[in-house]
């Protein structure tokens, strides 16, 4: 598989603070048959000046475009990539040296369209490893949980073309990658390298930390998948179940963050999807009239009892 060329796409937007570490982590790969495409999505900081010192490396290609969002930048890169498999890395994440070496051989199975890996999650210097093991037919699993971290994913170019790349709709901001994985999972298998091969950094600017926005985005993602014309009855049923699970997931998130009214709204929406699940209606009814300070006191009491 050493003859397989990989293309690595990094969407850049005002990323000067972290971009050097990202670029150098990719250029330090033990597998050498790859190109790095840096897609400048209308940056106004020093990103261009920072990138220039790497342009002497024949593997590095730089493109400047008008700002259109990360999905637009990734599609721009896909259209200009020459590799047989295409990987993605955000401008504030990093790859570990053996990433390409470990993942590319998994494409030897022609039915595999996407290969991902475990990932180290860095929370302000403290790391934990995410170790999902889903592989093969993964459409249902991906509907219920996005276990593919974007900085670990590599996708076969022919499959990307088959699903028309990323959807650039603004309502998918924050989940455009998950939407892509779902489209890929409908038509191909997934494989996983069961070792951490990238580092995902969590900081105060991560879009995924905003539960209100992520709820809207996740629901939009599921609705878009559910609207695909050739969806089978089983896939439609899976989408309905995913919508229910999304509402329940965010209901619990809001509950954890002491927002009973937001939690109640999610529980009520979950009940509307599956009205025979009366426990969601009961939870919505109780939380809708509960002051947040009472919820905090109840949780404190529970913790003392435990």
GROMACS .gro file of C-alpha atoms in nm:
model
  306
    1UNK     CA    1   0.000   0.000   0.000
    2UNK     CA    2   0.304   0.234   0.005
    3UNK     CA    3   0.217   0.334  -0.352
    4UNK     CA    4  -0.110   0.491  -0.236
    5UNK     CA    5  -0.091   0.868  -0.236
    6UNK     CA    6  -0.270   1.059   0.037
    7UNK     CA    7  -0.392   1.417   0.035
    8UNK     CA    8  -0.425   1.602   0.366
    9UNK     CA    9  -0.655   1.905   0.375
   10UNK     CA   10  -0.628   2.174   0.641
   11UNK     CA   11  -0.887   2.452   0.627
   12UNK     CA   12  -0.721   2.770   0.754
   13UNK     CA   13  -0.902   3.071   0.895
   14UNK     CA   14  -0.707   3.305   1.121
   15UNK     CA   15  -0.521   3.008   1.263
   16UNK     CA   16  -0.177   3.160   1.320
   17UNK     CA   17  -0.184   3.076   1.691
   18UNK     CA   18  -0.184   2.697   1.639
   19UNK     CA   19  -0.108   2.641   1.270
   20UNK     CA   20   0.268   2.585   1.305
   21UNK     CA   21   0.218   2.285   1.535
   22UNK     CA   22  -0.052   2.144   1.306
   23UNK     CA   23   0.159   2.172   0.990
   24UNK     CA   24   0.470   2.027   1.151
   25UNK     CA   25   0.277   1.733   1.294
   26UNK     CA   26   0.155   1.643   0.946
   27UNK     CA   27   0.494   1.691   0.779
   28UNK     CA   28   0.648   1.460   1.042
   29UNK     CA   29   0.467   1.154   0.908
   30UNK     CA   30   0.662   0.830   0.878
   31UNK     CA   31   0.471   0.764   0.553
   32UNK     CA   32   0.606   0.993   0.284
   33UNK     CA   33   0.372   0.959  -0.015
   34UNK     CA   34   0.138   1.247   0.060
   35UNK     CA   35   0.062   1.610  -0.014
   36UNK     CA   36  -0.056   1.878   0.228
   37UNK     CA   37  -0.313   2.126   0.100
   38UNK     CA   38  -0.349   2.441   0.311
   39UNK     CA   39  -0.675   2.613   0.213
   40UNK     CA   40  -0.677   2.973   0.334
   41UNK     CA   41  -1.044   3.061   0.374
   42UNK     CA   42  -1.005   3.439   0.373
   43UNK     CA   43  -0.775   3.478   0.675
   44UNK     CA   44  -0.691   3.830   0.792
   45UNK     CA   45  -0.417   3.740   1.042
   46UNK     CA   46  -0.058   3.621   0.989
   47UNK     CA   47  -0.156   3.275   0.861
   48UNK     CA   48  -0.022   3.340   0.509
   49UNK     CA   49   0.317   3.464   0.636
   50UNK     CA   50   0.342   3.162   0.865
   51UNK     CA   51   0.265   2.922   0.581
   52UNK     CA   52   0.518   3.074   0.339
   53UNK     CA   53   0.819   2.922   0.516
   54UNK     CA   54   0.681   2.574   0.440
   55UNK     CA   55   0.624   2.627   0.067
   56UNK     CA   56   0.977   2.514  -0.021
   57UNK     CA   57   0.863   2.165   0.076
   58UNK     CA   58   0.725   2.016  -0.247
   59UNK     CA   59   0.457   1.833  -0.048
   60UNK     CA   60   0.299   2.161   0.067
   61UNK     CA   61   0.045   2.343  -0.150
   62UNK     CA   62  -0.119   2.673  -0.058
   63UNK     CA   63  -0.448   2.807  -0.189
   64UNK     CA   64  -0.628   3.129  -0.104
   65UNK     CA   65  -1.006   3.168  -0.143
   66UNK     CA   66  -1.289   3.391  -0.031
   67UNK     CA   67  -1.431   3.308   0.307
   68UNK     CA   68  -1.704   3.045   0.278
   69UNK     CA   69  -1.677   2.833   0.590
   70UNK     CA   70  -1.490   2.516   0.674
   71UNK     CA   71  -1.703   2.285   0.455
   72UNK     CA   72  -1.646   2.514   0.157
   73UNK     CA   73  -1.271   2.514   0.223
   74UNK     CA   74  -1.260   2.136   0.248
   75UNK     CA   75  -1.454   2.095  -0.078
   76UNK     CA   76  -1.214   2.342  -0.241
   77UNK     CA   77  -0.927   2.121  -0.126
   78UNK     CA   78  -1.093   1.797  -0.236
   79UNK     CA   79  -1.135   1.938  -0.587
   80UNK     CA   80  -0.760   2.011  -0.606
   81UNK     CA   81  -0.627   1.703  -0.427
   82UNK     CA   82  -0.439   1.442  -0.628
   83UNK     CA   83  -0.434   1.162  -0.370
   84UNK     CA   84  -0.635   0.842  -0.378
   85UNK     CA   85  -0.735   0.888  -0.015
   86UNK     CA   86  -0.806   1.220   0.152
   87UNK     CA   87  -0.761   1.310   0.517
   88UNK     CA   88  -0.865   1.614   0.718
   89UNK     CA   89  -0.712   1.801   1.008
   90UNK     CA   90  -0.839   2.119   1.174
   91UNK     CA   91  -0.595   2.405   1.213
   92UNK     CA   92  -0.582   2.360   1.591
   93UNK     CA   93  -0.543   1.980   1.602
   94UNK     CA   94  -0.239   1.760   1.541
   95UNK     CA   95  -0.148   1.428   1.384
   96UNK     CA   96   0.082   1.171   1.542
   97UNK     CA   97   0.376   1.050   1.327
   98UNK     CA   98   0.242   0.705   1.233
   99UNK     CA   99  -0.107   0.816   1.133
  100UNK     CA  100  -0.078   0.759   0.758
  101UNK     CA  101   0.140   0.452   0.803
  102UNK     CA  102  -0.122   0.287   1.026
  103UNK     CA  103  -0.437   0.394   0.841
  104UNK     CA  104  -0.361   0.364   0.470
  105UNK     CA  105  -0.315  -0.018   0.475
  106UNK     CA  106  -0.676  -0.050   0.595
  107UNK     CA  107  -0.791   0.073   0.255
  108UNK     CA  108  -0.666  -0.256   0.105
  109UNK     CA  109  -1.025  -0.377   0.153
  110UNK     CA  110  -1.204  -0.226  -0.152
  111UNK     CA  111  -1.533  -0.207   0.041
  112UNK     CA  112  -1.384   0.032   0.299
  113UNK     CA  113  -1.458   0.393   0.214
  114UNK     CA  114  -1.356   0.561   0.541
  115UNK     CA  115  -1.081   0.484   0.790
  116UNK     CA  116  -1.063   0.655   1.128
  117UNK     CA  117  -0.864   0.599   1.446
  118UNK     CA  118  -0.870   0.648   1.818
  119UNK     CA  119  -0.790   1.002   1.928
  120UNK     CA  120  -0.625   1.170   2.225
  121UNK     CA  121  -0.850   1.445   2.361
  122UNK     CA  122  -0.654   1.729   2.519
  123UNK     CA  123  -0.849   1.938   2.771
  124UNK     CA  124  -0.617   2.219   2.875
  125UNK     CA  125  -0.318   1.986   2.899
  126UNK     CA  126  -0.500   1.687   3.046
  127UNK     CA  127  -0.543   1.402   2.800
  128UNK     CA  128  -0.782   1.112   2.769
  129UNK     CA  129  -0.811   0.866   2.483
  130UNK     CA  130  -1.137   0.812   2.294
  131UNK     CA  131  -1.148   0.448   2.182
  132UNK     CA  132  -1.450   0.375   1.956
  133UNK     CA  133  -1.439   0.036   1.785
  134UNK     CA  134  -1.726   0.056   1.534
  135UNK     CA  135  -1.636  -0.084   1.195
  136UNK     CA  136  -1.802  -0.241   0.895
  137UNK     CA  137  -2.163  -0.127   0.848
  138UNK     CA  138  -2.179   0.185   1.067
  139UNK     CA  139  -2.471   0.395   0.941
  140UNK     CA  140  -2.692   0.322   1.242
  141UNK     CA  141  -2.410   0.373   1.492
  142UNK     CA  142  -2.316   0.708   1.336
  143UNK     CA  143  -2.676   0.827   1.347
  144UNK     CA  144  -2.676   0.787   1.723
  145UNK     CA  145  -2.326   0.912   1.795
  146UNK     CA  146  -2.056   1.085   1.595
  147UNK     CA  147  -1.764   0.867   1.702
  148UNK     CA  148  -1.540   0.973   1.410
  149UNK     CA  149  -1.322   1.267   1.509
  150UNK     CA  150  -1.256   1.475   1.198
  151UNK     CA  151  -0.881   1.490   1.259
  152UNK     CA  152  -0.865   1.109   1.237
  153UNK     CA  153  -1.080   1.053   0.927
  154UNK     CA  154  -0.948   0.951   0.586
  155UNK     CA  155  -1.187   0.889   0.297
  156UNK     CA  156  -1.141   0.722  -0.040
  157UNK     CA  157  -1.153   0.989  -0.313
  158UNK     CA  158  -1.396   0.791  -0.530
  159UNK     CA  159  -1.638   0.768  -0.239
  160UNK     CA  160  -1.614   1.143  -0.170
  161UNK     CA  161  -1.701   1.207  -0.533
  162UNK     CA  162  -1.990   0.961  -0.515
  163UNK     CA  163  -2.152   1.147  -0.224
  164UNK     CA  164  -2.071   1.493  -0.368
  165UNK     CA  165  -1.835   1.593  -0.089
  166UNK     CA  166  -1.947   1.806   0.202
  167UNK     CA  167  -2.276   1.991   0.226
  168UNK     CA  168  -2.189   2.361   0.267
  169UNK     CA  169  -2.523   2.462   0.422
  170UNK     CA  170  -2.475   2.700   0.713
  171UNK     CA  171  -2.720   2.507   0.932
  172UNK     CA  172  -2.470   2.218   0.934
  173UNK     CA  173  -2.192   2.432   1.079
  174UNK     CA  174  -2.024   2.220   1.344
  175UNK     CA  175  -2.160   1.890   1.208
  176UNK     CA  176  -2.077   1.910   0.837
  177UNK     CA  177  -1.818   1.637   0.892
  178UNK     CA  178  -2.070   1.409   1.067
  179UNK     CA  179  -2.310   1.461   0.778
  180UNK     CA  180  -2.035   1.352   0.538
  181UNK     CA  181  -1.951   1.042   0.743
  182UNK     CA  182  -2.320   0.942   0.737
  183UNK     CA  183  -2.338   0.975   0.359
  184UNK     CA  184  -2.021   0.768   0.327
  185UNK     CA  185  -2.146   0.505   0.574
  186UNK     CA  186  -2.459   0.448   0.364
  187UNK     CA  187  -2.256   0.327   0.067
  188UNK     CA  188  -1.935   0.182   0.214
  189UNK     CA  189  -1.779   0.021   0.517
  190UNK     CA  190  -1.573   0.188   0.787
  191UNK     CA  191  -1.248   0.062   0.937
  192UNK     CA  192  -1.073   0.177   1.254
  193UNK     CA  193  -0.708   0.186   1.357
  194UNK     CA  194  -0.727   0.092   1.724
  195UNK     CA  195  -0.457   0.325   1.846
  196UNK     CA  196  -0.455   0.703   1.900
  197UNK     CA  197  -0.320   0.871   1.588
  198UNK     CA  198  -0.427   1.232   1.635
  199UNK     CA  199  -0.477   1.491   1.909
  200UNK     CA  200  -0.802   1.686   1.934
  201UNK     CA  201  -0.768   1.999   2.144
  202UNK     CA  202  -1.066   2.122   2.345
  203UNK     CA  203  -1.053   2.491   2.434
  204UNK     CA  204  -1.295   2.775   2.493
  205UNK     CA  205  -1.344   2.840   2.121
  206UNK     CA  206  -1.473   2.494   2.025
  207UNK     CA  207  -1.809   2.532   1.851
  208UNK     CA  208  -1.912   2.189   1.979
  209UNK     CA  209  -1.925   2.323   2.338
  210UNK     CA  210  -2.239   2.529   2.260
  211UNK     CA  211  -2.525   2.288   2.329
  212UNK     CA  212  -2.798   2.514   2.190
  213UNK     CA  213  -2.625   2.551   1.855
  214UNK     CA  214  -2.518   2.187   1.842
  215UNK     CA  215  -2.875   2.066   1.907
  216UNK     CA  216  -3.000   2.266   1.608
  217UNK     CA  217  -2.709   2.148   1.393
  218UNK     CA  218  -2.747   1.780   1.488
  219UNK     CA  219  -3.120   1.789   1.414
  220UNK     CA  220  -3.051   1.954   1.077
  221UNK     CA  221  -2.797   1.682   1.001
  222UNK     CA  222  -3.045   1.405   1.078
  223UNK     CA  223  -3.323   1.577   0.881
  224UNK     CA  224  -3.097   1.613   0.576
  225UNK     CA  225  -3.006   1.246   0.588
  226UNK     CA  226  -3.373   1.154   0.634
  227UNK     CA  227  -3.461   1.352   0.321
  228UNK     CA  228  -3.229   1.155   0.090
  229UNK     CA  229  -3.447   1.030  -0.195
  230UNK     CA  230  -3.341   0.665  -0.209
  231UNK     CA  231  -3.352   0.605   0.168
  232UNK     CA  232  -3.487   0.261   0.257
  233UNK     CA  233  -3.775   0.219   0.505
  234UNK     CA  234  -3.527   0.084   0.760
  235UNK     CA  235  -3.301   0.386   0.716
  236UNK     CA  236  -3.599   0.619   0.760
  237UNK     CA  237  -3.687   0.440   1.082
  238UNK     CA  238  -3.327   0.473   1.202
  239UNK     CA  239  -3.337   0.847   1.133
  240UNK     CA  240  -3.654   0.884   1.340
  241UNK     CA  241  -3.490   0.697   1.626
  242UNK     CA  242  -3.180   0.915   1.594
  243UNK     CA  243  -3.392   1.228   1.625
  244UNK     CA  244  -3.548   1.094   1.944
  245UNK     CA  245  -3.205   1.006   2.085
  246UNK     CA  246  -3.070   1.352   1.998
  247UNK     CA  247  -3.346   1.524   2.193
  248UNK     CA  248  -3.286   1.291   2.491
  249UNK     CA  249  -2.910   1.349   2.474
  250UNK     CA  250  -2.941   1.727   2.484
  251UNK     CA  251  -3.217   1.710   2.746
  252UNK     CA  252  -2.967   1.540   2.975
  253UNK     CA  253  -2.693   1.786   2.878
  254UNK     CA  254  -2.913   2.082   2.970
  255UNK     CA  255  -3.014   1.909   3.291
  256UNK     CA  256  -2.648   1.863   3.382
  257UNK     CA  257  -2.590   2.234   3.317
  258UNK     CA  258  -2.881   2.336   3.542
  259UNK     CA  259  -3.111   2.456   3.262
  260UNK     CA  260  -3.441   2.284   3.347
  261UNK     CA  261  -3.655   2.476   3.094
  262UNK     CA  262  -3.425   2.389   2.804
  263UNK     CA  263  -3.415   2.030   2.925
  264UNK     CA  264  -3.796   2.024   2.947
  265UNK     CA  265  -3.826   2.150   2.591
  266UNK     CA  266  -3.602   1.869   2.467
  267UNK     CA  267  -3.789   1.603   2.664
  268UNK     CA  268  -4.118   1.733   2.522
  269UNK     CA  269  -3.979   1.719   2.167
  270UNK     CA  270  -3.857   1.364   2.229
  271UNK     CA  271  -4.206   1.265   2.345
  272UNK     CA  272  -4.358   1.411   2.026
  273UNK     CA  273  -4.130   1.187   1.821
  274UNK     CA  274  -4.224   0.881   2.027
  275UNK     CA  275  -4.551   0.964   2.213
  276UNK     CA  276  -4.568   0.617   2.369
  277UNK     CA  277  -4.258   0.703   2.577
  278UNK     CA  278  -4.452   0.872   2.855
  279UNK     CA  279  -4.147   0.911   3.078
  280UNK     CA  280  -4.028   1.191   2.846
  281UNK     CA  281  -4.362   1.372   2.887
  282UNK     CA  282  -4.346   1.334   3.266
  283UNK     CA  283  -3.989   1.470   3.273
  284UNK     CA  284  -4.089   1.763   3.053
  285UNK     CA  285  -4.386   1.846   3.277
  286UNK     CA  286  -4.181   1.844   3.596
  287UNK     CA  287  -3.884   2.036   3.461
  288UNK     CA  288  -4.093   2.302   3.288
  289UNK     CA  289  -4.204   2.442   3.627
  290UNK     CA  290  -3.880   2.385   3.816
  291UNK     CA  291  -3.662   2.690   3.900
  292UNK     CA  292  -3.296   2.636   3.824
  293UNK     CA  293  -3.197   2.710   4.185
  294UNK     CA  294  -3.425   2.428   4.305
  295UNK     CA  295  -3.266   2.190   4.056
  296UNK     CA  296  -2.921   2.284   4.187
  297UNK     CA  297  -3.029   2.221   4.547
  298UNK     CA  298  -3.179   1.882   4.456
  299UNK     CA  299  -2.857   1.778   4.285
  300UNK     CA  300  -2.651   1.892   4.581
  301UNK     CA  301  -2.872   1.693   4.817
  302UNK     CA  302  -2.839   1.385   4.599
  303UNK     CA  303  -2.460   1.418   4.596
  304UNK     CA  304  -2.445   1.447   4.977
  305UNK     CA  305  -2.663   1.137   5.017
  306UNK     CA  306  -2.441   0.939   4.782
   0.00000   0.00000   0.00000
